[in-house]
Amino acid sequence: MQEAVLLRTAKESLSQQNDFASATSQNRNDWIVFAVIVSILWSVPLSLGGFYLYLGLAVAIYAISALGLQTMVGLAGQLSLGHAAFMGIGAYTSVLLQKTLGLPFLVTLAAAGLTAAAAGLLMAQLIRLSGVYFKIATFGFGIVVHQILSNWTALTGGSAGVRGIPVISIIGFQVETRTGLFVCEALTLTLIYGLLVRLSHGKIGRAFRAIGQNEAAARSVGIPVPRYRMIVITLGCAIAGIAGAYLPHLMRFLSPESFTWYESLTCLIMITVGGLGSLPGAIIGAAVLIVAPEYLRDFAQYKMLAFGVLLVASMILLPKGIAGAGAALSRRKRIHAR
């Protein structure tokens, strides 16, 4: 009897060691890939400037937003069809607080994340719905938010939008150039990525993955599924709100039309093309979906068709996305090298 207990304890210890080694390896790989992506993201826009800097700014904003959606969909399997609405909530919260109260950007950035998180918490109350009903509810939530932004003209300016976007002020420093804005965005992206890497390889991240793979099985091992679903939805929406706070400072204009179902669909395609469940994949997907259309302007009328073809092709040819294909290629090279 005692030998059986010792054997079981040894097996559990070995399993925990293997899990820890696997998580550590994956953690290291995520940071290596991220370092490569960031080096490109920093060097190309800053060295070439001009239009390339504009693209770098847009990529960074949507990469942040895609990381939030990746956490919800790729890790926990909570598909949201209204993600852009939370970018809109963050954008309007930040800009209106700057314009009306003159608050510094770091305060309004935090407020953008908190307001979007509160809206996400409200949407998370829909978790009693399941399957396709939950997905439809998130789509409807996004439409409701867009209609509020479009029709509450006294606050948002309606379809006319908000002009005169204030300059970002951080600890007394005025961020008046695109280069300065890019540095702010890149630092925010790095911070959020680091937090998500740490979270995804910890206890909470394992619970998210268990829920995403099989909710019934997660419940059977004692994971409080409703609580973790609420946490991941709120977290993903907060990150989207932070991303949205930067968008008006890039566009120098704020309109509800920047936060329609089309943008939500684009974010979803980003994480699918990049690789569901992969944090680096979210950034890669954002880069592809932002940069590619700029070089295909002659075919702008076929943009949605192209996105649809890209989505279908990636699901057939690269079911784990670009990041998954890259990881598989790297493993194959290591095997052959031995």
mmCIF file of C-alpha atoms in Angstrom:
data_model
loop_
_atom_site.group_PDB
_atom_site.id
_atom_site.type_symbol
_atom_site.label_atom_id
_atom_site.label_comp_id
_atom_site.label_asym_id
_atom_site.label_seq_id
_atom_site.Cartn_x
_atom_site.Cartn_y
_atom_site.Cartn_z
ATOM 1 C CA MET A 1 0.000 0.000 0.000
ATOM 2 C CA GLN A 2 2.772 2.370 0.994
ATOM 3 C CA GLU A 3 4.708 1.486 -2.163
ATOM 4 C CA ALA A 4 1.648 2.289 -4.303
ATOM 5 C CA VAL A 5 1.291 5.689 -2.642
ATOM 6 C CA LEU A 6 4.978 6.436 -3.167
ATOM 7 C CA LEU A 7 4.742 5.347 -6.810
ATOM 8 C CA ARG A 8 1.711 7.557 -7.424
ATOM 9 C CA THR A 9 3.433 10.500 -5.730
ATOM 10 C CA ALA A 10 6.527 9.982 -7.887
ATOM 11 C CA LYS A 11 4.420 9.878 -11.056
ATOM 12 C CA GLU A 12 2.598 13.077 -10.079
ATOM 13 C CA SER A 13 5.910 14.787 -9.324
ATOM 14 C CA LEU A 14 7.342 13.689 -12.678
ATOM 15 C CA SER A 15 4.198 14.885 -14.482
ATOM 16 C CA GLN A 16 4.421 18.273 -12.761
ATOM 17 C CA GLN A 17 8.096 18.552 -13.714
ATOM 18 C CA ASN A 18 7.278 17.748 -17.348
ATOM 19 C CA ASP A 19 4.432 20.279 -17.375
ATOM 20 C CA PHE A 20 6.726 22.901 -15.860
ATOM 21 C CA ALA A 21 9.460 22.164 -18.408
ATOM 22 C CA SER A 22 6.954 22.329 -21.270
ATOM 23 C CA ALA A 23 5.476 25.602 -19.995
ATOM 24 C CA THR A 24 8.952 27.078 -19.505
ATOM 25 C CA SER A 25 9.959 26.079 -23.040
ATOM 26 C CA GLN A 26 6.776 27.552 -24.517
ATOM 27 C CA ASN A 27 7.243 30.711 -22.449
ATOM 28 C CA ARG A 28 10.782 31.070 -23.797
ATOM 29 C CA ASN A 29 9.624 30.453 -27.375
ATOM 30 C CA ASP A 30 6.905 33.093 -27.052
ATOM 31 C CA TRP A 31 9.474 35.645 -25.933
ATOM 32 C CA ILE A 32 11.941 34.726 -28.685
ATOM 33 C CA VAL A 33 9.298 35.126 -31.392
ATOM 34 C CA PHE A 34 8.103 38.345 -29.791
ATOM 35 C CA ALA A 35 11.658 39.723 -29.724
ATOM 36 C CA VAL A 36 11.967 39.091 -33.473
ATOM 37 C CA ILE A 37 8.590 40.714 -34.170
ATOM 38 C CA VAL A 38 9.329 43.754 -32.016
ATOM 39 C CA SER A 39 12.759 44.248 -33.578
ATOM 40 C CA ILE A 40 11.084 44.389 -36.997
ATOM 41 C CA LEU A 41 8.233 46.529 -35.686
ATOM 42 C CA TRP A 42 10.695 49.020 -34.207
ATOM 43 C CA SER A 43 13.374 49.073 -36.895
ATOM 44 C CA VAL A 44 11.343 49.265 -40.111
ATOM 45 C CA PRO A 45 8.902 52.104 -39.263
ATOM 46 C CA LEU A 46 11.435 54.171 -37.324
ATOM 47 C CA SER A 47 14.173 53.852 -39.938
ATOM 48 C CA LEU A 48 11.959 54.442 -42.993
ATOM 49 C CA GLY A 49 9.527 56.903 -41.385
ATOM 50 C CA GLY A 50 6.664 58.545 -43.260
ATOM 51 C CA PHE A 51 4.028 56.130 -44.498
ATOM 52 C CA TYR A 52 5.839 53.142 -42.968
ATOM 53 C CA LEU A 53 5.698 54.802 -39.568
ATOM 54 C CA TYR A 54 1.950 55.275 -40.020
ATOM 55 C CA LEU A 55 1.602 51.570 -40.826
ATOM 56 C CA GLY A 56 3.686 50.681 -37.770
ATOM 57 C CA LEU A 57 1.382 52.761 -35.580
ATOM 58 C CA ALA A 58 -1.710 51.057 -36.994
ATOM 59 C CA VAL A 59 -0.160 47.599 -36.614
ATOM 60 C CA ALA A 60 0.717 48.271 -32.960
ATOM 61 C CA ILE A 61 -2.835 49.434 -32.152
ATOM 62 C CA TYR A 62 -4.522 46.463 -33.762
ATOM 63 C CA ALA A 63 -1.905 44.068 -32.371
ATOM 64 C CA ILE A 64 -2.878 45.186 -28.862
ATOM 65 C CA SER A 65 -6.552 44.707 -29.679
ATOM 66 C CA ALA A 66 -5.867 41.304 -31.271
ATOM 67 C CA LEU A 67 -4.025 40.183 -28.133
ATOM 68 C CA GLY A 68 -7.189 40.879 -26.147
ATOM 69 C CA LEU A 69 -9.322 38.907 -28.593
ATOM 70 C CA GLN A 70 -6.754 36.095 -28.712
ATOM 71 C CA THR A 71 -7.012 35.757 -24.939
ATOM 72 C CA MET A 72 -10.786 35.399 -25.199
ATOM 73 C CA VAL A 73 -11.031 33.226 -28.305
ATOM 74 C CA GLY A 74 -7.700 31.468 -28.734
ATOM 75 C CA LEU A 75 -7.124 30.601 -25.072
ATOM 76 C CA ALA A 76 -10.596 30.316 -23.532
ATOM 77 C CA GLY A 77 -12.741 29.634 -26.596
ATOM 78 C CA GLN A 78 -15.095 32.582 -25.952
ATOM 79 C CA LEU A 79 -15.853 33.854 -29.458
ATOM 80 C CA SER A 80 -16.791 37.550 -29.518
ATOM 81 C CA LEU A 81 -18.282 39.130 -32.639
ATOM 82 C CA GLY A 82 -18.374 42.630 -31.168
ATOM 83 C CA HIS A 83 -14.741 43.220 -30.204
ATOM 84 C CA ALA A 84 -14.437 46.551 -32.034
ATOM 85 C CA ALA A 85 -17.184 48.005 -29.842
ATOM 86 C CA PHE A 86 -14.842 47.887 -26.854
ATOM 87 C CA MET A 87 -12.141 49.661 -28.828
ATOM 88 C CA GLY A 88 -14.753 52.349 -29.469
ATOM 89 C CA ILE A 89 -15.671 52.579 -25.794
ATOM 90 C CA GLY A 90 -12.007 53.014 -24.894
ATOM 91 C CA ALA A 91 -11.420 55.575 -27.654
ATOM 92 C CA TYR A 92 -14.357 57.791 -26.722
ATOM 93 C CA THR A 93 -13.680 57.496 -22.988
ATOM 94 C CA SER A 94 -10.068 58.600 -23.373
ATOM 95 C CA VAL A 95 -10.673 61.459 -25.809
ATOM 96 C CA LEU A 96 -13.715 62.883 -24.014
ATOM 97 C CA LEU A 97 -11.927 62.861 -20.657
ATOM 98 C CA GLN A 98 -8.970 64.648 -22.241
ATOM 99 C CA LYS A 99 -11.140 67.245 -23.969
ATOM 100 C CA THR A 100 -13.663 67.934 -21.199
ATOM 101 C CA LEU A 101 -11.599 67.499 -18.031
ATOM 102 C CA GLY A 102 -8.081 68.001 -19.357
ATOM 103 C CA LEU A 103 -6.866 64.797 -17.725
ATOM 104 C CA PRO A 104 -3.388 63.483 -18.601
ATOM 105 C CA PHE A 105 -3.205 60.635 -21.081
ATOM 106 C CA LEU A 106 -2.026 57.966 -18.634
ATOM 107 C CA VAL A 107 -5.150 58.602 -16.551
ATOM 108 C CA THR A 108 -7.460 58.519 -19.561
ATOM 109 C CA LEU A 109 -5.685 55.393 -20.874
ATOM 110 C CA ALA A 110 -6.411 53.615 -17.600
ATOM 111 C CA ALA A 111 -9.985 54.938 -17.674
ATOM 112 C CA ALA A 112 -10.388 53.609 -21.218
ATOM 113 C CA GLY A 113 -9.365 50.133 -20.095
ATOM 114 C CA LEU A 114 -11.570 50.239 -17.001
ATOM 115 C CA THR A 115 -14.627 51.512 -18.883
ATOM 116 C CA ALA A 116 -14.235 48.862 -21.564
ATOM 117 C CA ALA A 117 -13.753 46.273 -18.806
ATOM 118 C CA ALA A 118 -17.001 47.415 -17.168
ATOM 119 C CA ALA A 119 -18.793 47.092 -20.506
ATOM 120 C CA GLY A 120 -17.196 43.668 -20.935
ATOM 121 C CA LEU A 121 -18.413 42.705 -17.474
ATOM 122 C CA LEU A 122 -21.903 43.698 -18.579
ATOM 123 C CA MET A 123 -21.570 41.573 -21.705
ATOM 124 C CA ALA A 124 -20.191 38.736 -19.595
ATOM 125 C CA GLN A 125 -23.568 38.515 -17.904
ATOM 126 C CA LEU A 126 -24.616 36.861 -21.149
ATOM 127 C CA ILE A 127 -22.530 33.835 -20.144
ATOM 128 C CA ARG A 128 -25.693 31.995 -19.130
ATOM 129 C CA LEU A 129 -26.168 31.720 -22.885
ATOM 130 C CA SER A 130 -24.060 29.133 -24.655
ATOM 131 C CA GLY A 131 -22.986 28.100 -28.106
ATOM 132 C CA VAL A 132 -24.324 30.057 -31.039
ATOM 133 C CA TYR A 133 -26.644 32.094 -28.788
ATOM 134 C CA PHE A 134 -23.701 33.622 -26.953
ATOM 135 C CA LYS A 135 -21.985 34.482 -30.237
ATOM 136 C CA ILE A 136 -25.132 36.152 -31.572
ATOM 137 C CA ALA A 137 -25.475 38.070 -28.304
ATOM 138 C CA THR A 138 -21.929 39.463 -28.608
ATOM 139 C CA PHE A 139 -22.685 40.537 -32.180
ATOM 140 C CA GLY A 140 -25.844 42.284 -30.989
ATOM 141 C CA PHE A 141 -23.932 43.955 -28.154
ATOM 142 C CA GLY A 142 -21.482 45.387 -30.669
ATOM 143 C CA ILE A 143 -24.326 46.782 -32.783
ATOM 144 C CA VAL A 144 -25.943 48.376 -29.716
ATOM 145 C CA VAL A 145 -22.679 50.111 -28.766
ATOM 146 C CA HIS A 146 -22.212 51.364 -32.335
ATOM 147 C CA GLN A 147 -25.746 52.772 -32.381
ATOM 148 C CA ILE A 148 -25.191 54.555 -29.069
ATOM 149 C CA LEU A 149 -21.972 56.121 -30.351
ATOM 150 C CA SER A 150 -23.724 57.150 -33.575
ATOM 151 C CA ASN A 151 -26.869 58.639 -32.024
ATOM 152 C CA TRP A 152 -25.759 60.149 -28.711
ATOM 153 C CA THR A 153 -24.699 63.297 -30.526
ATOM 154 C CA ALA A 154 -24.555 65.497 -27.427
ATOM 155 C CA LEU A 155 -21.720 63.384 -26.061
ATOM 156 C CA THR A 156 -20.050 61.696 -29.021
ATOM 157 C CA GLY A 157 -20.808 64.078 -31.874
ATOM 158 C CA GLY A 158 -22.654 61.281 -33.657
ATOM 159 C CA SER A 159 -21.721 60.528 -37.248
ATOM 160 C CA ALA A 160 -19.927 63.907 -37.441
ATOM 161 C CA GLY A 161 -17.363 62.489 -35.045
ATOM 162 C CA VAL A 162 -14.942 64.239 -32.703
ATOM 163 C CA ARG A 163 -12.309 66.614 -34.041
ATOM 164 C CA GLY A 164 -9.520 68.493 -32.331
ATOM 165 C CA ILE A 165 -7.978 65.422 -30.700
ATOM 166 C CA PRO A 166 -5.775 66.612 -27.804
ATOM 167 C CA VAL A 167 -2.035 66.010 -27.843
ATOM 168 C CA ILE A 168 -0.890 63.215 -25.566
ATOM 169 C CA SER A 169 0.708 64.506 -22.377
ATOM 170 C CA ILE A 170 2.698 62.109 -20.182
ATOM 171 C CA ILE A 171 4.249 63.404 -16.960
ATOM 172 C CA GLY A 172 4.479 66.891 -18.435
ATOM 173 C CA PHE A 173 5.950 65.758 -21.762
ATOM 174 C CA GLN A 174 3.991 66.471 -24.936
ATOM 175 C CA VAL A 175 3.931 63.631 -27.469
ATOM 176 C CA GLU A 176 3.549 65.706 -30.620
ATOM 177 C CA THR A 177 5.215 63.469 -33.210
ATOM 178 C CA ARG A 178 4.337 60.111 -34.689
ATOM 179 C CA THR A 179 7.688 58.791 -33.512
ATOM 180 C CA GLY A 180 6.789 59.622 -29.913
ATOM 181 C CA LEU A 181 3.353 58.055 -30.350
ATOM 182 C CA PHE A 182 4.967 54.935 -31.790
ATOM 183 C CA VAL A 183 7.237 54.595 -28.761
ATOM 184 C CA CYS A 184 4.205 54.857 -26.444
ATOM 185 C CA GLU A 185 2.310 52.219 -28.409
ATOM 186 C CA ALA A 186 5.283 49.848 -28.611
ATOM 187 C CA LEU A 187 5.866 50.079 -24.857
ATOM 188 C CA THR A 188 2.178 49.430 -24.170
ATOM 189 C CA LEU A 189 2.212 46.455 -26.551
ATOM 190 C CA THR A 190 5.296 45.009 -24.845
ATOM 191 C CA LEU A 191 3.810 45.441 -21.361
ATOM 192 C CA ILE A 192 0.493 43.815 -22.280
ATOM 193 C CA TYR A 193 2.253 40.988 -24.105
ATOM 194 C CA GLY A 194 4.454 40.300 -21.092
ATOM 195 C CA LEU A 195 1.477 40.213 -18.733
ATOM 196 C CA LEU A 196 -0.421 37.844 -21.033
ATOM 197 C CA VAL A 197 2.567 35.505 -21.449
ATOM 198 C CA ARG A 198 2.886 35.275 -17.682
ATOM 199 C CA LEU A 199 -0.859 34.766 -17.267
ATOM 200 C CA SER A 200 -1.237 32.214 -20.061
ATOM 201 C CA HIS A 201 1.431 29.911 -18.608
ATOM 202 C CA GLY A 202 0.131 30.146 -15.050
ATOM 203 C CA LYS A 203 -2.824 28.672 -13.180
ATOM 204 C CA ILE A 204 -5.331 31.082 -14.723
ATOM 205 C CA GLY A 205 -4.056 30.428 -18.234
ATOM 206 C CA ARG A 206 -4.340 26.668 -17.728
ATOM 207 C CA ALA A 207 -7.927 27.149 -16.554
ATOM 208 C CA PHE A 208 -8.656 29.270 -19.645
ATOM 209 C CA ARG A 209 -7.272 26.544 -21.919
ATOM 210 C CA ALA A 210 -9.219 23.831 -20.133
ATOM 211 C CA ILE A 211 -12.443 25.784 -20.640
ATOM 212 C CA GLY A 212 -11.601 26.445 -24.275
ATOM 213 C CA GLN A 213 -10.945 22.770 -24.959
ATOM 214 C CA ASN A 214 -13.878 21.251 -23.080
ATOM 215 C CA GLU A 215 -16.124 23.135 -20.654
ATOM 216 C CA ALA A 216 -17.758 19.976 -19.321
ATOM 217 C CA ALA A 217 -14.383 18.414 -18.553
ATOM 218 C CA ALA A 218 -13.227 21.659 -16.916
ATOM 219 C CA ARG A 219 -16.278 21.612 -14.636
ATOM 220 C CA SER A 220 -15.666 17.979 -13.768
ATOM 221 C CA VAL A 221 -12.204 18.773 -12.357
ATOM 222 C CA GLY A 222 -13.539 21.617 -10.228
ATOM 223 C CA ILE A 223 -12.798 24.667 -12.390
ATOM 224 C CA PRO A 224 -15.434 27.390 -11.750
ATOM 225 C CA VAL A 225 -16.240 27.896 -15.434
ATOM 226 C CA PRO A 226 -18.635 30.903 -15.150
ATOM 227 C CA ARG A 227 -16.117 32.837 -13.036
ATOM 228 C CA TYR A 228 -13.218 32.219 -15.420
ATOM 229 C CA ARG A 229 -15.355 33.004 -18.465
ATOM 230 C CA MET A 230 -16.274 36.313 -16.867
ATOM 231 C CA ILE A 231 -12.615 37.049 -16.079
ATOM 232 C CA VAL A 232 -11.355 36.324 -19.593
ATOM 233 C CA ILE A 233 -14.129 38.312 -21.292
ATOM 234 C CA THR A 234 -13.541 41.300 -19.020
ATOM 235 C CA LEU A 235 -9.767 41.111 -19.546
ATOM 236 C CA GLY A 236 -10.047 40.872 -23.329
ATOM 237 C CA CYS A 237 -12.417 43.841 -23.467
ATOM 238 C CA ALA A 238 -10.150 45.934 -21.225
ATOM 239 C CA ILE A 239 -7.207 45.331 -23.568
ATOM 240 C CA ALA A 240 -9.375 46.331 -26.541
ATOM 241 C CA GLY A 241 -10.273 49.561 -24.721
ATOM 242 C CA ILE A 242 -6.593 50.371 -24.194
ATOM 243 C CA ALA A 243 -5.922 49.798 -27.896
ATOM 244 C CA GLY A 244 -8.855 52.043 -28.802
ATOM 245 C CA ALA A 245 -7.469 54.891 -26.696
ATOM 246 C CA TYR A 246 -4.530 55.209 -29.105
ATOM 247 C CA LEU A 247 -6.537 55.158 -32.335
ATOM 248 C CA PRO A 248 -7.815 58.795 -32.279
ATOM 249 C CA HIS A 249 -4.264 60.071 -31.828
ATOM 250 C CA LEU A 250 -3.240 58.260 -34.999
ATOM 251 C CA MET A 251 -6.274 59.255 -37.074
ATOM 252 C CA ARG A 252 -6.582 62.777 -35.566
ATOM 253 C CA PHE A 253 -10.329 62.182 -35.763
ATOM 254 C CA LEU A 254 -12.817 59.935 -33.997
ATOM 255 C CA SER A 255 -15.904 58.455 -35.638
ATOM 256 C CA PRO A 256 -18.284 55.583 -34.784
ATOM 257 C CA GLU A 257 -17.591 54.147 -38.239
ATOM 258 C CA SER A 258 -14.169 53.052 -37.007
ATOM 259 C CA PHE A 259 -15.863 50.535 -34.712
ATOM 260 C CA THR A 260 -18.367 48.593 -36.800
ATOM 261 C CA TRP A 261 -18.912 44.846 -37.205
ATOM 262 C CA TYR A 262 -16.393 45.011 -40.068
ATOM 263 C CA GLU A 263 -13.571 45.911 -37.656
ATOM 264 C CA SER A 264 -14.698 43.143 -35.292
ATOM 265 C CA LEU A 265 -14.532 40.662 -38.155
ATOM 266 C CA THR A 266 -11.108 41.977 -39.168
ATOM 267 C CA CYS A 267 -9.784 41.395 -35.639
ATOM 268 C CA LEU A 268 -11.162 37.862 -35.734
ATOM 269 C CA ILE A 269 -9.441 37.188 -39.061
ATOM 270 C CA MET A 270 -6.191 38.567 -37.604
ATOM 271 C CA ILE A 271 -5.999 35.990 -34.828
ATOM 272 C CA THR A 272 -7.125 33.176 -37.142
ATOM 273 C CA VAL A 273 -4.534 33.929 -39.823
ATOM 274 C CA GLY A 274 -1.831 34.511 -37.220
ATOM 275 C CA GLY A 275 -2.714 31.355 -35.290
ATOM 276 C CA LEU A 276 -5.474 30.729 -32.756
ATOM 277 C CA GLY A 277 -4.092 30.384 -29.253
ATOM 278 C CA SER A 278 -0.743 31.971 -30.150
ATOM 279 C CA LEU A 279 0.107 35.360 -28.648
ATOM 280 C CA PRO A 280 2.833 36.053 -31.251
ATOM 281 C CA GLY A 281 0.308 34.927 -33.871
ATOM 282 C CA ALA A 282 -2.040 37.750 -32.883
ATOM 283 C CA ILE A 283 0.672 40.305 -33.657
ATOM 284 C CA ILE A 284 1.645 38.576 -36.908
ATOM 285 C CA GLY A 285 -1.995 38.485 -38.014
ATOM 286 C CA ALA A 286 -2.426 42.184 -37.216
ATOM 287 C CA ALA A 287 0.634 43.028 -39.307
ATOM 288 C CA VAL A 288 -0.623 40.991 -42.272
ATOM 289 C CA LEU A 289 -4.168 42.396 -42.196
ATOM 290 C CA ILE A 290 -2.993 46.013 -41.802
ATOM 291 C CA VAL A 291 -0.052 46.058 -44.203
ATOM 292 C CA ALA A 292 -1.350 43.881 -47.063
ATOM 293 C CA PRO A 293 -4.366 46.078 -48.005
ATOM 294 C CA GLU A 294 -2.123 49.134 -48.290
ATOM 295 C CA TYR A 295 -0.229 47.452 -51.124
ATOM 296 C CA LEU A 296 -3.420 46.288 -52.823
ATOM 297 C CA ARG A 297 -5.232 49.616 -53.061
ATOM 298 C CA ASP A 298 -5.954 49.048 -56.760
ATOM 299 C CA PHE A 299 -8.193 46.183 -55.673
ATOM 300 C CA ALA A 300 -9.800 47.975 -52.720
ATOM 301 C CA GLN A 301 -13.318 47.073 -53.882
ATOM 302 C CA TYR A 302 -12.412 43.405 -53.436
ATOM 303 C CA LYS A 303 -11.006 43.864 -49.934
ATOM 304 C CA MET A 304 -13.655 41.808 -48.131
ATOM 305 C CA LEU A 305 -13.452 39.116 -50.798
ATOM 306 C CA ALA A 306 -9.685 38.982 -50.342
ATOM 307 C CA PHE A 307 -10.058 38.740 -46.561
ATOM 308 C CA GLY A 308 -12.544 35.902 -46.981
ATOM 309 C CA VAL A 309 -10.243 34.008 -49.327
ATOM 310 C CA LEU A 310 -7.317 34.598 -46.954
ATOM 311 C CA LEU A 311 -9.337 33.267 -44.019
ATOM 312 C CA VAL A 312 -10.491 30.136 -45.844
ATOM 313 C CA ALA A 313 -7.036 29.489 -47.316
ATOM 314 C CA SER A 314 -5.331 29.854 -43.945
ATOM 315 C CA MET A 315 -7.800 27.476 -42.284
ATOM 316 C CA ILE A 316 -7.234 24.858 -45.001
ATOM 317 C CA LEU A 317 -3.509 25.247 -45.654
ATOM 318 C CA LEU A 318 -2.372 26.595 -42.272
ATOM 319 C CA PRO A 319 -4.914 25.354 -39.693
ATOM 320 C CA LYS A 320 -2.682 26.590 -36.863
ATOM 321 C CA GLY A 321 -1.999 29.899 -38.571
ATOM 322 C CA ILE A 322 1.283 31.478 -39.588
ATOM 323 C CA ALA A 323 2.709 31.159 -36.076
ATOM 324 C CA GLY A 324 1.797 27.467 -35.927
ATOM 325 C CA ALA A 325 3.373 26.811 -39.321
ATOM 326 C CA GLY A 326 6.533 28.607 -38.232
ATOM 327 C CA ALA A 327 6.723 26.571 -35.019
ATOM 328 C CA ALA A 328 6.249 23.306 -36.942
ATOM 329 C CA LEU A 329 8.982 24.266 -39.407
ATOM 330 C CA SER A 330 11.333 25.129 -36.553
ATOM 331 C CA ARG A 331 10.705 21.752 -34.876
ATOM 332 C CA ARG A 332 11.296 19.926 -38.155
ATOM 333 C CA LYS A 333 14.631 21.699 -38.626
ATOM 334 C CA ARG A 334 15.733 20.783 -35.096
ATOM 335 C CA ILE A 335 14.832 17.130 -35.684
ATOM 336 C CA HIS A 336 16.784 17.001 -38.956
ATOM 337 C CA ALA A 337 19.728 18.765 -37.308
ATOM 338 C CA ARG A 338 20.017 15.888 -34.847
#
